[in-house]
mmCIF file of C-alpha atoms in Angstrom:
data_model
loop_
_atom_site.group_PDB
_atom_site.id
_atom_site.type_symbol
_atom_site.label_atom_id
_atom_site.label_comp_id
_atom_site.label_asym_id
_atom_site.label_seq_id
_atom_site.Cartn_x
_atom_site.Cartn_y
_atom_site.Cartn_z
ATOM 1 C CA MET A 1419 -110.010 162.813 9.220
ATOM 2 C CA ARG A 1420 -109.800 161.174 12.636
ATOM 3 C CA GLU A 1421 -110.946 163.089 15.709
ATOM 4 C CA GLU A 1422 -108.304 163.589 18.406
ATOM 5 C CA ARG A 1423 -109.428 161.885 21.636
ATOM 6 C CA ARG A 1424 -106.420 162.503 23.870
ATOM 7 C CA ARG A 1425 -107.035 164.712 26.873
ATOM 8 C CA ALA A 1426 -103.385 165.746 27.133
ATOM 9 C CA ALA A 1427 -100.541 166.240 24.677
ATOM 10 C CA ARG A 1428 -97.872 163.549 24.351
ATOM 11 C CA HIS A 1429 -94.208 164.485 24.340
ATOM 12 C CA PRO A 1430 -91.286 162.557 22.814
ATOM 13 C CA VAL A 1431 -88.893 160.967 25.320
ATOM 14 C CA PRO A 1432 -85.211 161.636 24.611
ATOM 15 C CA GLY A 1433 -82.997 158.566 24.880
ATOM 16 C CA GLN A 1434 -84.208 155.172 25.986
ATOM 17 C CA VAL A 1435 -86.425 154.705 29.031
ATOM 18 C CA GLU A 1436 -87.463 151.176 29.993
ATOM 19 C CA GLY A 1437 -90.046 149.970 32.459
ATOM 20 C CA THR A 1438 -92.170 147.035 33.495
ATOM 21 C CA VAL A 1439 -95.899 146.370 33.449
ATOM 22 C CA THR A 1440 -97.537 144.694 36.422
ATOM 23 C CA ALA A 1441 -100.835 143.002 35.680
ATOM 24 C CA GLU A 1442 -103.185 140.814 37.661
ATOM 25 C CA ILE A 1443 -103.495 137.361 36.124
ATOM 26 C CA ALA A 1444 -106.053 134.936 37.509
ATOM 27 C CA THR A 1445 -104.411 131.656 38.518
ATOM 28 C CA ALA A 1446 -105.462 128.407 40.127
ATOM 29 C CA LEU A 1447 -103.068 126.769 42.577
ATOM 30 C CA VAL A 1448 -102.486 123.162 41.417
ATOM 31 C CA ASP A 1449 -99.925 122.056 44.001
ATOM 32 C CA VAL A 1450 -97.422 123.570 46.404
ATOM 33 C CA SER A 1451 -94.235 122.748 48.316
ATOM 34 C CA ALA A 1452 -91.897 124.628 50.648
ATOM 35 C CA THR A 1453 -89.871 125.809 47.625
ATOM 36 C CA GLY A 1454 -92.490 126.541 44.989
ATOM 37 C CA ALA A 1455 -95.883 126.026 43.425
ATOM 38 C CA LEU A 1456 -97.562 124.940 40.217
ATOM 39 C CA VAL A 1457 -100.250 127.324 38.942
ATOM 40 C CA GLU A 1458 -102.716 127.180 36.059
ATOM 41 C CA HIS A 1459 -103.682 130.265 34.029
ATOM 42 C CA VAL A 1460 -104.584 131.539 30.554
ATOM 43 C CA HIS A 1461 -101.980 134.304 30.126
ATOM 44 C CA THR A 1462 -98.324 133.713 29.313
ATOM 45 C CA LEU A 1463 -95.766 133.808 32.146
ATOM 46 C CA ARG A 1464 -92.191 133.856 30.897
ATOM 47 C CA PRO A 1465 -89.670 131.432 32.412
ATOM 48 C CA GLY A 1466 -86.923 133.387 34.155
ATOM 49 C CA SER A 1467 -89.216 136.332 34.912
ATOM 50 C CA VAL A 1468 -89.972 137.338 38.502
ATOM 51 C CA TYR A 1469 -93.587 137.796 39.630
ATOM 52 C CA ARG A 1470 -95.399 138.841 42.784
ATOM 53 C CA VAL A 1471 -98.025 136.160 43.526
ATOM 54 C CA ARG A 1472 -100.937 136.187 45.981
ATOM 55 C CA PHE A 1473 -102.853 133.061 46.965
ATOM 56 C CA VAL A 1474 -106.226 133.605 48.675
ATOM 57 C CA ALA A 1475 -108.763 131.218 50.223
ATOM 58 C CA SER A 1476 -111.449 131.863 52.842
ATOM 59 C CA GLU A 1477 -110.212 135.422 53.510
ATOM 60 C CA THR A 1478 -106.657 134.190 54.205
ATOM 61 C CA ALA A 1479 -103.925 135.476 51.872
ATOM 62 C CA ALA A 1480 -100.240 134.738 51.339
ATOM 63 C CA ASP A 1481 -97.963 136.869 49.117
ATOM 64 C CA PHE A 1482 -94.763 135.610 47.491
ATOM 65 C CA THR A 1483 -92.075 136.771 45.140
ATOM 66 C CA CYS A 1484 -91.564 133.946 42.659
ATOM 67 C CA ARG A 1485 -89.517 133.125 39.584
ATOM 68 C CA ALA A 1486 -91.207 131.262 36.727
ATOM 69 C CA VAL A 1487 -89.090 128.154 36.165
ATOM 70 C CA ARG A 1488 -91.076 126.499 33.382
ATOM 71 C CA SER A 1489 -94.363 127.053 31.598
ATOM 72 C CA PHE A 1490 -96.264 124.760 29.253
ATOM 73 C CA VAL A 1491 -99.662 124.430 27.553
ATOM 74 C CA VAL A 1492 -101.947 121.787 29.104
ATOM 75 C CA ARG A 1493 -105.140 122.267 27.069
ATOM 76 C CA THR A 1494 -107.411 124.681 25.263
ATOM 77 C CA GLN A 1495 -110.755 125.942 26.523
ATOM 78 C CA PRO A 1496 -113.639 128.004 25.122
ATOM 79 C CA ALA A 1497 -113.028 131.748 25.342
ATOM 80 C CA GLY A 1498 -116.383 133.056 24.178
ATOM 81 C CA GLY A 1499 -118.110 132.749 20.859
ATOM 82 C CA SER A 1500 -116.145 130.488 18.548
ATOM 83 C CA GLU A 1501 -112.806 131.455 20.123
ATOM 84 C CA THR A 1502 -110.575 129.205 22.219
ATOM 85 C CA GLU A 1503 -107.688 130.068 24.520
ATOM 86 C CA LEU A 1504 -104.603 128.226 25.683
ATOM 87 C CA VAL A 1505 -104.395 127.104 29.316
ATOM 88 C CA TYR A 1506 -100.873 127.060 30.773
ATOM 89 C CA ARG A 1507 -99.271 125.533 33.822
ATOM 90 C CA THR A 1508 -96.261 127.315 35.251
ATOM 91 C CA GLY A 1509 -93.809 126.086 37.839
ATOM 92 C CA LEU A 1510 -92.939 128.892 40.257
ATOM 93 C CA GLU A 1511 -89.920 128.938 42.563
ATOM 94 C CA PHE A 1512 -90.315 130.973 45.750
ATOM 95 C CA ILE A 1513 -87.527 133.533 46.091
ATOM 96 C CA GLU A 1514 -86.284 133.581 49.689
ATOM 97 C CA PRO A 1515 -89.425 132.087 51.215
ATOM 98 C CA ASP A 1516 -90.072 133.251 54.757
ATOM 99 C CA ALA A 1517 -91.263 130.684 57.334
ATOM 100 C CA ARG A 1518 -94.138 132.983 58.385
ATOM 101 C CA VAL A 1519 -95.278 133.393 54.794
ATOM 102 C CA LEU A 1520 -95.053 129.652 54.190
ATOM 103 C CA GLY A 1521 -97.193 129.184 57.300
ATOM 104 C CA ARG A 1522 -99.796 131.561 55.823
ATOM 105 C CA LEU A 1523 -99.690 129.596 52.562
ATOM 106 C CA LEU A 1524 -100.425 126.390 54.454
ATOM 107 C CA ALA A 1525 -103.375 128.174 56.067
ATOM 108 C CA VAL A 1526 -104.606 129.183 52.600
ATOM 109 C CA VAL A 1527 -104.264 125.641 51.255
ATOM 110 C CA ARG A 1528 -106.060 124.153 54.247
ATOM 111 C CA ALA A 1529 -108.863 126.771 54.218
#
C-alpha cells in the first residue's frame, strides 16, 4: 500500500472553477520592432494567448503584455542524455505598447 505524503487534506470543489498558470519560460530575443518581437524558446507558447514578457540586459529591464501571434519549430537541440528538445520561435505582438516602455526596451537592446 502507498504511503500518504500529503501534509493537508484535499477537498472536492463543487461546480467548475477555472484558472491560469503563470510560468517563467527562458527566451532569447531574436528581433524587435515598435509593435512586437520575435523570441526563441523551448516551451510551447500558444498563438492567441496573452503573456507577460520581461526582457533584461545589463541590469536594464522592460516588461510587456504581449499576444502570441504565431509559433513554429526552428530546430532541435540536445536536452541531456540521449534526449532532444524542440526549439520554437514565436512572434509576439505588444498589447498597447507605452512609449516609455518601448524606450526601456531600446535601452535593453542597446545594452
